[in-house]
Amino acid sequence: MSIQNPDIKNKKCFHCGEDCTENSYRLDEKYFCCNGCKTVYELLNENNLSNYYTIMDMPGVSFKGVHSKRFDFLDDDEVISKLVDFKNEEIVIINFYIPQMHCSSCIWLLENLFKLNPGISNSNVDFLKKNLEVKFSHNKISLKEVVELLASIGYEPNIQLDSLDKPKRQINKTLFYKIGIAAFCFGNIMLLSFPEYLGINIADVYYQKLFGYLNLVLAIPVFFYSASGYFTSAFKGLKKKIVNIDVPIAVGIIILFTRSSFEVLTNSGAGYFDSLTGLVFFLLIGKLFQEKTYEFLNFERSYKSYFPLAVHVKVNETEKAVPVSNLKMGDRIIIRKSEIIPADAILFKGNGNIDYSFVTGESKPVQKVLGELIYAGGRQLDNVIELEVVKEVSQSYLTQLWNNDTFKKKTESYFSEFSNKVSKYFTFAILLIAFAASLYWMQFDTGKALNVLTAVLIVACPCALALSIPFTLGNSMRILGRNKFYIKNTGVIEKISKISSVVFDKTGTITKPGEAKIDFIGPELNPFQKEIIKSLVSVSTHPLSNAICNYLQVGKTYEVDDLIEHAGKGLEGNVLGNFVKIGSLNFVKEDFVDDNRTDSDESNDISSQVYLSINNQILGYFNISNSYRSGFGNIVEYLGSKFNLSILSGDNESEKENLNKIMGKHADIRFRQSPSEKLAYIKSLQRTNKKVLMFGDGLNDAGALAQSEVGIALTENVSYFSPACDGILDASGFNKIPKFIEFSNISIKIIYLSFVISFLYNLVGLSFAIEGMLSPIVAAILMPLSSISVVTFATLSTNYMAKRKGL
Amino acid sequence: MSVIVVLIAVSLLVALGFLIAFLWAVKSGQYNDTYTPSVRMLFDNENKDSEKEK
C-alpha cells in the first residue's frame, strides 16, 4: 500500500502530472501528488481501465483546488426531470458539460464508464463541445450516483443554475442540406453545359433542348430551396428600408433564373443556369465559413451559470437540498467551505470569510461577523456558516444588474454596417447603369435593350463582394482563435477596428488572481526567523498566510504551540520558545488586547501590510501588492498612444500608486466601482461618442461588458465561467492584445482591397454586358473566377499578415 | 445517338445517389461531431478476453 516517502520529491504525479511533495503517495512504483489522484488510479486499476494511462502520459485531472461538492439536490424529482433529456421506465439519457475534458485519454475513459458501473449502458463523448451523453438504467443507478462517479474520477459535470432552463442546443443542418443540393445541381449543370462552352455544333436541336430542360429542372431546387435565404433576407431588409448586400444578390439570382428559364423555354438560348447555381453554391460556402462558432464556449452566460443549482436549507434541524430558484425569504441556508452564497443573506452562525474577488473585484477576502449582511455571489473560505436569506435570488444586490436594459437589447443583424453602406451605393449604381445602357440600346433594338438590362444585373451580382467579408473575417476569426482569443462572431473584428477607448477591470484582469507580489520591508530575516514564521503561517488557511508561506523559501517547519488565530487581525503562537505574532499593526503591537471585536476600518485598510513581531519586537512588515500580468506595461504603452485608457476597479485604493506608475498620465483610474457604476461609466464614455473596448473577468464586469461595443472576458481557463461577452481571451494571450487590435484593423483593410478586386471584375463584366455581348460562357468563366480570386486573396493575405504580426 | 441519353440518365442517377447519401449522412448526425470519432477509432478494441493481458 501507499507509503510516505521523502525521496518522492521531484517526481511527477503519475495521474495528473503535477509535482509531488513530501506528502505524496507511492503505489506500484508510481507516484501520486495527492490522495485523490491515487484513489482514481486504484479505482481504474480495479476495473481494468489502466489503459487510461497508456493512451496519454499523465492524463488525469488534478484534484487540487477542487472542492468536494455534495449532490443531494440530484435526488429531487423536479430537478431530475428538468436536467435529463429523455426518460422512460427503464433508461435515462442525460447530457453533461464536462469542462475538464482535455485529451484522448479522457475520451477513452468517459466512453468506458460502463465498466465502472453496470448501471450505465452507454456513454458518448463529443469532444469539441466537451459534452458527455450518458445512458443509464435508473433502476440500477441514480442520477446522483452517476454524477458522483464522474466527480470521483475527476470529471465533475458542470451543473449550475442555468442547466435547468437551458434550451437544448439544436444544430442547424439546413445550411448543409442547401450546400449539398446546390453542389449537386451546380456540378451536373456544368457537365451538361459543356457542349455549349466548347461550341460544339450539334446538328440535332434535340440535344440542345434536352440539355436546356435538364438544366432548368436541376436549377429549380437551387433557386427555390438553396437560395431562399437570400430572398427572405433581402425582403426583410427592404421592409426595414435597408438595402443590405442580399438585395443585389437576390435581384441577380431572380433575373438569372427568369431570363434563363425564358431562353430555354422559348428555345432562344442556353441560359445561365451554370452561373446561377455556381453563384449560389459559392455564396453558401461563404456563409458556412462565416458561421463557424466555438461550440465549447458559451458567450451568453449570466449569473445563472455561476450560481449553484441547489443549496442546503435547514428545515426543522435537518438539512434538505433545495433548488436555488425556490429559495424564499427567511430560509435558513447552510454554506460549507468554498461554496457560493446564492442570495443576499444575514450571517447567523459561524465565521464569515468571504472571497468577493470575482463578484465585486475586491482582491482581499472580507471578514463578516454575526448579524452582518452578506451579498450573494461570494465564496465562503472558512468553515460552515448558517445564513438567513433576506432577498430572493433574482432580487439580490448582484443579480439585479441583469434586470438592466443593457442585457435585453442585443439583437444584432449579421450584416456589418460597412457592407450595408457599400451595398446601398452599389445597388443604386448598378440600377443606374443597367437602365442607362438599356435606354441607349432602345434607340436601335428593343430586344437587345432588354437583353442588356438583364445582362448588367446578372453580371453585377455582387458575389465576390459578398464573399470577401465572410472569408476575410472568417479566416481572421480562426487565426485569432488559434491564438486563444475566441470571438463570438465575425462582426466583432469589425467592431474592434473602430474602437477609440479601452477600459480594463483590475482584479483578475490585469492582476493575476491568487497571486501576490510580496516584499519584506525591514532588516533582512535570517533563515531561522524565516523558518519559525513559516511554521506559524503554514498552519493558517488565510489567503495572506498562504501567500507569505509561499514567499518564504525555506524547507523546515516546526511544531507550533499555543496557536491562536484572531479572525481579521492575525496569528500568534510559540515556535521553539519564540513568541511570534503576525498580523495588522495594532495586533502586533505589544499592548494588544483581543477585545473580540473586528474593527471594520482595519480590515478595509488601504495598505496590505502584514506586520511581524518575534518575542514582542517588531521586525518589519510584509508588503503585499497585486502582481500584474506580464506584458501589461507594454500593452499600456501601446494602447495609451492610440486610445483613451481607463481602469475600473471594484477594489480599494491600495494599488493606486502602483497603477499610476504603470499607467502614467494616460489613464483614468477609478476605485471602489460597483457593478452598476462600471456600467454607467461605459455609458458616459459612449455619450461622448467613444467606442469602448472593455476587458473584464468577473460577474461585476458583466454589465459593463454587455454595454461596451466590444466586451471581452479574460479567463484563466476558457471552459470555466466567464460573463456574457463578445469574446473570450485566454489569459495566456493577454500580452498579445495590441497585436489582436492591429490585426483586426488589417483585416478590415484587406476587405477594402478585395472590394477593389471584385469591382475590377465587375467592370470587365459590365463592359461585356453593356455591349450586349454577355454570352453564357463569359458569365460562366467570369463569375466563378472573380469569386475564387477574391476568396484566395482574402484567405492568403490574412494568413500572410497574421504571420508577419506573429500571430 | 440515344446512347448519350442513356449515359446522361445513368450519370444523373448515380449523382443523385450520392446526393441522397450526403443528405442522409447529415440527417443522421454524422456531421455533428467531426473530431471525436477520429480519436475513438484509434482506441484498441478490448473485449472481455483482453482482461487477461494486463
mmCIF file of N, CA and C in Angstrom, chain A residues 306-370:
data_model
loop_
_atom_site.group_PDB
_atom_site.id
_atom_site.type_symbol
_atom_site.label_atom_id
_atom_site.label_comp_id
_atom_site.label_asym_id
_atom_site.label_seq_id
_atom_site.Cartn_x
_atom_site.Cartn_y
_atom_site.Cartn_z
ATOM 1 N N TYR A 306 -23.091 30.865 -12.935
ATOM 2 C CA TYR A 306 -22.102 30.914 -11.871
ATOM 3 C C TYR A 306 -22.675 30.353 -10.580
ATOM 4 N N PHE A 307 -23.965 30.600 -10.393
ATOM 5 C CA PHE A 307 -24.582 30.179 -9.145
ATOM 6 C C PHE A 307 -24.841 28.679 -9.143
ATOM 7 N N PRO A 308 -24.785 28.085 -7.960
ATOM 8 C CA PRO A 308 -25.073 26.654 -7.874
ATOM 9 C C PRO A 308 -26.545 26.377 -8.137
ATOM 10 N N LEU A 309 -26.817 25.139 -8.416
ATOM 11 C CA LEU A 309 -28.189 24.779 -8.728
ATOM 12 C C LEU A 309 -29.013 24.629 -7.462
ATOM 13 N N ALA A 310 -28.365 24.189 -6.432
ATOM 14 C CA ALA A 310 -29.126 23.946 -5.216
ATOM 15 C C ALA A 310 -28.300 24.339 -3.999
ATOM 16 N N VAL A 311 -28.979 24.524 -2.902
ATOM 17 C CA VAL A 311 -28.307 24.890 -1.673
ATOM 18 C C VAL A 311 -28.985 24.126 -0.542
ATOM 19 N N HIS A 312 -28.234 23.933 0.522
ATOM 20 C CA HIS A 312 -28.827 23.199 1.636
ATOM 21 C C HIS A 312 -29.582 24.138 2.564
ATOM 22 N N VAL A 313 -30.827 23.776 2.794
ATOM 23 C CA VAL A 313 -31.660 24.590 3.659
ATOM 24 C C VAL A 313 -31.950 23.790 4.913
ATOM 25 N N LYS A 314 -31.937 24.505 6.042
ATOM 26 C CA LYS A 314 -32.182 23.833 7.306
ATOM 27 C C LYS A 314 -33.676 23.910 7.602
ATOM 28 N N VAL A 315 -34.288 22.755 7.630
ATOM 29 C CA VAL A 315 -35.705 22.713 7.967
ATOM 30 C C VAL A 315 -35.847 21.794 9.173
ATOM 31 N N ASN A 316 -36.361 22.329 10.261
ATOM 32 C CA ASN A 316 -36.555 21.543 11.486
ATOM 33 C C ASN A 316 -35.319 20.728 11.858
ATOM 34 N N GLU A 317 -34.200 21.401 11.909
ATOM 35 C CA GLU A 317 -32.950 20.771 12.338
ATOM 36 C C GLU A 317 -32.411 19.732 11.358
ATOM 37 N N THR A 318 -33.064 19.547 10.227
ATOM 38 C CA THR A 318 -32.477 18.645 9.232
ATOM 39 C C THR A 318 -32.151 19.455 7.979
ATOM 40 N N GLU A 319 -31.180 18.933 7.230
ATOM 41 C CA GLU A 319 -30.778 19.640 6.021
ATOM 42 C C GLU A 319 -31.484 19.063 4.822
ATOM 43 N N LYS A 320 -31.892 19.947 3.944
ATOM 44 C CA LYS A 320 -32.573 19.489 2.742
ATOM 45 C C LYS A 320 -32.008 20.293 1.579
ATOM 46 N N ALA A 321 -31.750 19.608 0.453
ATOM 47 C CA ALA A 321 -31.254 20.318 -0.725
ATOM 48 C C ALA A 321 -32.430 20.942 -1.459
ATOM 49 N N VAL A 322 -32.319 22.226 -1.710
ATOM 50 C CA VAL A 322 -33.421 22.940 -2.345
ATOM 51 C C VAL A 322 -32.853 23.684 -3.559
ATOM 52 N N PRO A 323 -33.528 23.608 -4.704
ATOM 53 C CA PRO A 323 -33.056 24.391 -5.850
ATOM 54 C C PRO A 323 -33.005 25.871 -5.502
ATOM 55 N N VAL A 324 -31.956 26.513 -5.926
ATOM 56 C CA VAL A 324 -31.749 27.907 -5.550
ATOM 57 C C VAL A 324 -32.922 28.786 -5.980
ATOM 58 N N SER A 325 -33.526 28.443 -7.126
ATOM 59 C CA SER A 325 -34.626 29.273 -7.622
ATOM 60 C C SER A 325 -35.852 29.202 -6.709
ATOM 61 N N ASN A 326 -35.900 28.184 -5.853
ATOM 62 C CA ASN A 326 -37.037 28.074 -4.932
ATOM 63 C C ASN A 326 -36.770 28.693 -3.564
ATOM 64 N N LEU A 327 -35.614 29.322 -3.398
ATOM 65 C CA LEU A 327 -35.296 29.915 -2.093
ATOM 66 C C LEU A 327 -36.268 31.040 -1.779
ATOM 67 N N LYS A 328 -36.672 31.078 -0.527
ATOM 68 C CA LYS A 328 -37.579 32.146 -0.135
ATOM 69 C C LYS A 328 -36.960 32.963 0.985
ATOM 70 N N MET A 329 -37.513 34.143 1.166
ATOM 71 C CA MET A 329 -37.040 34.980 2.254
ATOM 72 C C MET A 329 -37.255 34.251 3.571
ATOM 73 N N GLY A 330 -36.276 34.349 4.466
ATOM 74 C CA GLY A 330 -36.414 33.719 5.761
ATOM 75 C C GLY A 330 -35.893 32.297 5.806
ATOM 76 N N ASP A 331 -35.547 31.722 4.664
ATOM 77 C CA ASP A 331 -34.974 30.379 4.675
ATOM 78 C C ASP A 331 -33.619 30.408 5.366
ATOM 79 N N ARG A 332 -33.329 29.364 6.079
ATOM 80 C CA ARG A 332 -32.050 29.257 6.761
ATOM 81 C C ARG A 332 -31.145 28.375 5.916
ATOM 82 N N ILE A 333 -30.092 28.941 5.342
ATOM 83 C CA ILE A 333 -29.258 28.123 4.464
ATOM 84 C C ILE A 333 -27.915 27.821 5.111
ATOM 85 N N ILE A 334 -27.337 26.719 4.688
ATOM 86 C CA ILE A 334 -26.049 26.291 5.232
ATOM 87 C C ILE A 334 -25.015 26.304 4.115
ATOM 88 N N ILE A 335 -23.950 27.044 4.325
ATOM 89 C CA ILE A 335 -22.909 27.156 3.303
ATOM 90 C C ILE A 335 -21.627 26.550 3.864
ATOM 91 N N ARG A 336 -21.090 25.589 3.150
ATOM 92 C CA ARG A 336 -19.854 24.966 3.604
ATOM 93 C C ARG A 336 -18.661 25.666 2.985
ATOM 94 N N LYS A 337 -17.514 25.198 3.400
ATOM 95 C CA LYS A 337 -16.275 25.778 2.899
ATOM 96 C C LYS A 337 -16.250 25.758 1.364
ATOM 97 N N SER A 338 -15.872 26.879 0.802
ATOM 98 C CA SER A 338 -15.734 27.088 -0.640
ATOM 99 C C SER A 338 -17.018 26.905 -1.435
ATOM 100 N N GLU A 339 -18.142 27.047 -0.774
ATOM 101 C CA GLU A 339 -19.396 27.105 -1.524
ATOM 102 C C GLU A 339 -19.763 28.563 -1.770
ATOM 103 N N ILE A 340 -20.629 28.759 -2.750
ATOM 104 C CA ILE A 340 -21.021 30.119 -3.106
ATOM 105 C C ILE A 340 -22.327 30.471 -2.417
ATOM 106 N N ILE A 341 -22.392 31.703 -1.948
ATOM 107 C CA ILE A 341 -23.614 32.152 -1.284
ATOM 108 C C ILE A 341 -24.602 32.615 -2.363
ATOM 109 N N PRO A 342 -25.745 31.968 -2.461
ATOM 110 C CA PRO A 342 -26.604 32.197 -3.618
ATOM 111 C C PRO A 342 -27.562 33.388 -3.501
ATOM 112 N N ALA A 343 -27.761 33.924 -2.320
ATOM 113 C CA ALA A 343 -28.720 35.017 -2.184
ATOM 114 C C ALA A 343 -28.228 35.954 -1.086
ATOM 115 N N ASP A 344 -28.664 37.195 -1.136
ATOM 116 C CA ASP A 344 -28.301 38.112 -0.060
ATOM 117 C C ASP A 344 -28.833 37.546 1.250
ATOM 118 N N ALA A 345 -27.980 37.477 2.246
ATOM 119 C CA ALA A 345 -28.402 36.815 3.469
ATOM 120 C C ALA A 345 -27.668 37.406 4.667
ATOM 121 N N ILE A 346 -28.224 37.154 5.846
ATOM 122 C CA ILE A 346 -27.619 37.655 7.071
ATOM 123 C C ILE A 346 -26.912 36.505 7.780
ATOM 124 N N LEU A 347 -25.714 36.769 8.211
ATOM 125 C CA LEU A 347 -24.929 35.715 8.860
ATOM 126 C C LEU A 347 -25.536 35.390 10.215
ATOM 127 N N PHE A 348 -25.761 34.128 10.437
ATOM 128 C CA PHE A 348 -26.475 33.712 11.616
ATOM 129 C C PHE A 348 -25.595 32.909 12.561
ATOM 130 N N LYS A 349 -24.665 32.175 11.981
ATOM 131 C CA LYS A 349 -23.854 31.300 12.802
ATOM 132 C C LYS A 349 -22.531 31.064 12.093
ATOM 133 N N GLY A 350 -21.449 31.118 12.828
ATOM 134 C CA GLY A 350 -20.153 30.823 12.224
ATOM 135 C C GLY A 350 -19.400 32.073 11.820
ATOM 136 N N ASN A 351 -18.203 31.851 11.269
ATOM 137 C CA ASN A 351 -17.337 32.947 10.891
ATOM 138 C C ASN A 351 -17.346 33.123 9.382
ATOM 139 N N GLY A 352 -17.737 34.297 8.942
ATOM 140 C CA GLY A 352 -17.737 34.537 7.510
ATOM 141 C C GLY A 352 -16.388 35.050 7.050
ATOM 142 N N ASN A 353 -15.823 34.427 6.070
ATOM 143 C CA ASN A 353 -14.598 34.919 5.461
ATOM 144 C C ASN A 353 -14.824 34.777 3.965
ATOM 145 N N ILE A 354 -15.293 35.876 3.370
ATOM 146 C CA ILE A 354 -15.887 35.750 2.048
ATOM 147 C C ILE A 354 -14.959 36.316 0.982
ATOM 148 N N ASP A 355 -14.752 35.530 -0.034
ATOM 149 C CA ASP A 355 -13.948 35.962 -1.167
ATOM 150 C C ASP A 355 -14.886 36.540 -2.223
ATOM 151 N N TYR A 356 -14.783 37.854 -2.420
ATOM 152 C CA TYR A 356 -15.668 38.511 -3.372
ATOM 153 C C TYR A 356 -14.948 38.851 -4.671
ATOM 154 N N SER A 357 -13.706 38.350 -4.834
ATOM 155 C CA SER A 357 -12.892 38.882 -5.923
ATOM 156 C C SER A 357 -13.578 38.747 -7.276
ATOM 157 N N PHE A 358 -14.343 37.719 -7.443
ATOM 158 C CA PHE A 358 -14.979 37.505 -8.731
ATOM 159 C C PHE A 358 -16.239 38.339 -8.883
ATOM 160 N N VAL A 359 -16.790 38.749 -7.755
ATOM 161 C CA VAL A 359 -18.098 39.376 -7.788
ATOM 162 C C VAL A 359 -17.999 40.891 -7.733
ATOM 163 N N THR A 360 -17.132 41.395 -6.878
ATOM 164 C CA THR A 360 -17.037 42.847 -6.764
ATOM 165 C C THR A 360 -15.668 43.360 -7.160
ATOM 166 N N GLY A 361 -14.711 42.490 -7.284
ATOM 167 C CA GLY A 361 -13.378 42.926 -7.655
ATOM 168 C C GLY A 361 -12.482 43.208 -6.470
ATOM 169 N N GLU A 362 -12.993 43.004 -5.256
ATOM 170 C CA GLU A 362 -12.127 43.185 -4.089
ATOM 171 C C GLU A 362 -11.128 42.045 -4.049
ATOM 172 N N SER A 363 -9.867 42.392 -3.918
ATOM 173 C CA SER A 363 -8.884 41.325 -4.018
ATOM 174 C C SER A 363 -8.687 40.575 -2.713
ATOM 175 N N LYS A 364 -9.072 41.210 -1.598
ATOM 176 C CA LYS A 364 -8.864 40.522 -0.324
ATOM 177 C C LYS A 364 -10.173 39.959 0.207
ATOM 178 N N PRO A 365 -10.138 38.811 0.828
ATOM 179 C CA PRO A 365 -11.357 38.262 1.424
ATOM 180 C C PRO A 365 -11.891 39.197 2.514
ATOM 181 N N VAL A 366 -13.180 39.186 2.700
ATOM 182 C CA VAL A 366 -13.818 40.081 3.657
ATOM 183 C C VAL A 366 -14.295 39.268 4.850
ATOM 184 N N GLN A 367 -14.003 39.765 6.052
ATOM 185 C CA GLN A 367 -14.464 39.092 7.256
ATOM 186 C C GLN A 367 -15.861 39.578 7.602
ATOM 187 N N LYS A 368 -16.713 38.646 7.928
ATOM 188 C CA LYS A 368 -18.063 39.039 8.315
ATOM 189 C C LYS A 368 -18.374 38.435 9.674
ATOM 190 N N VAL A 369 -19.058 39.220 10.497
ATOM 191 C CA VAL A 369 -19.418 38.690 11.808
ATOM 192 C C VAL A 369 -20.929 38.544 11.899
ATOM 193 N N LEU A 370 -21.382 37.901 12.964
ATOM 194 C CA LEU A 370 -22.796 37.611 13.133
ATOM 195 C C LEU A 370 -23.649 38.844 12.908
#
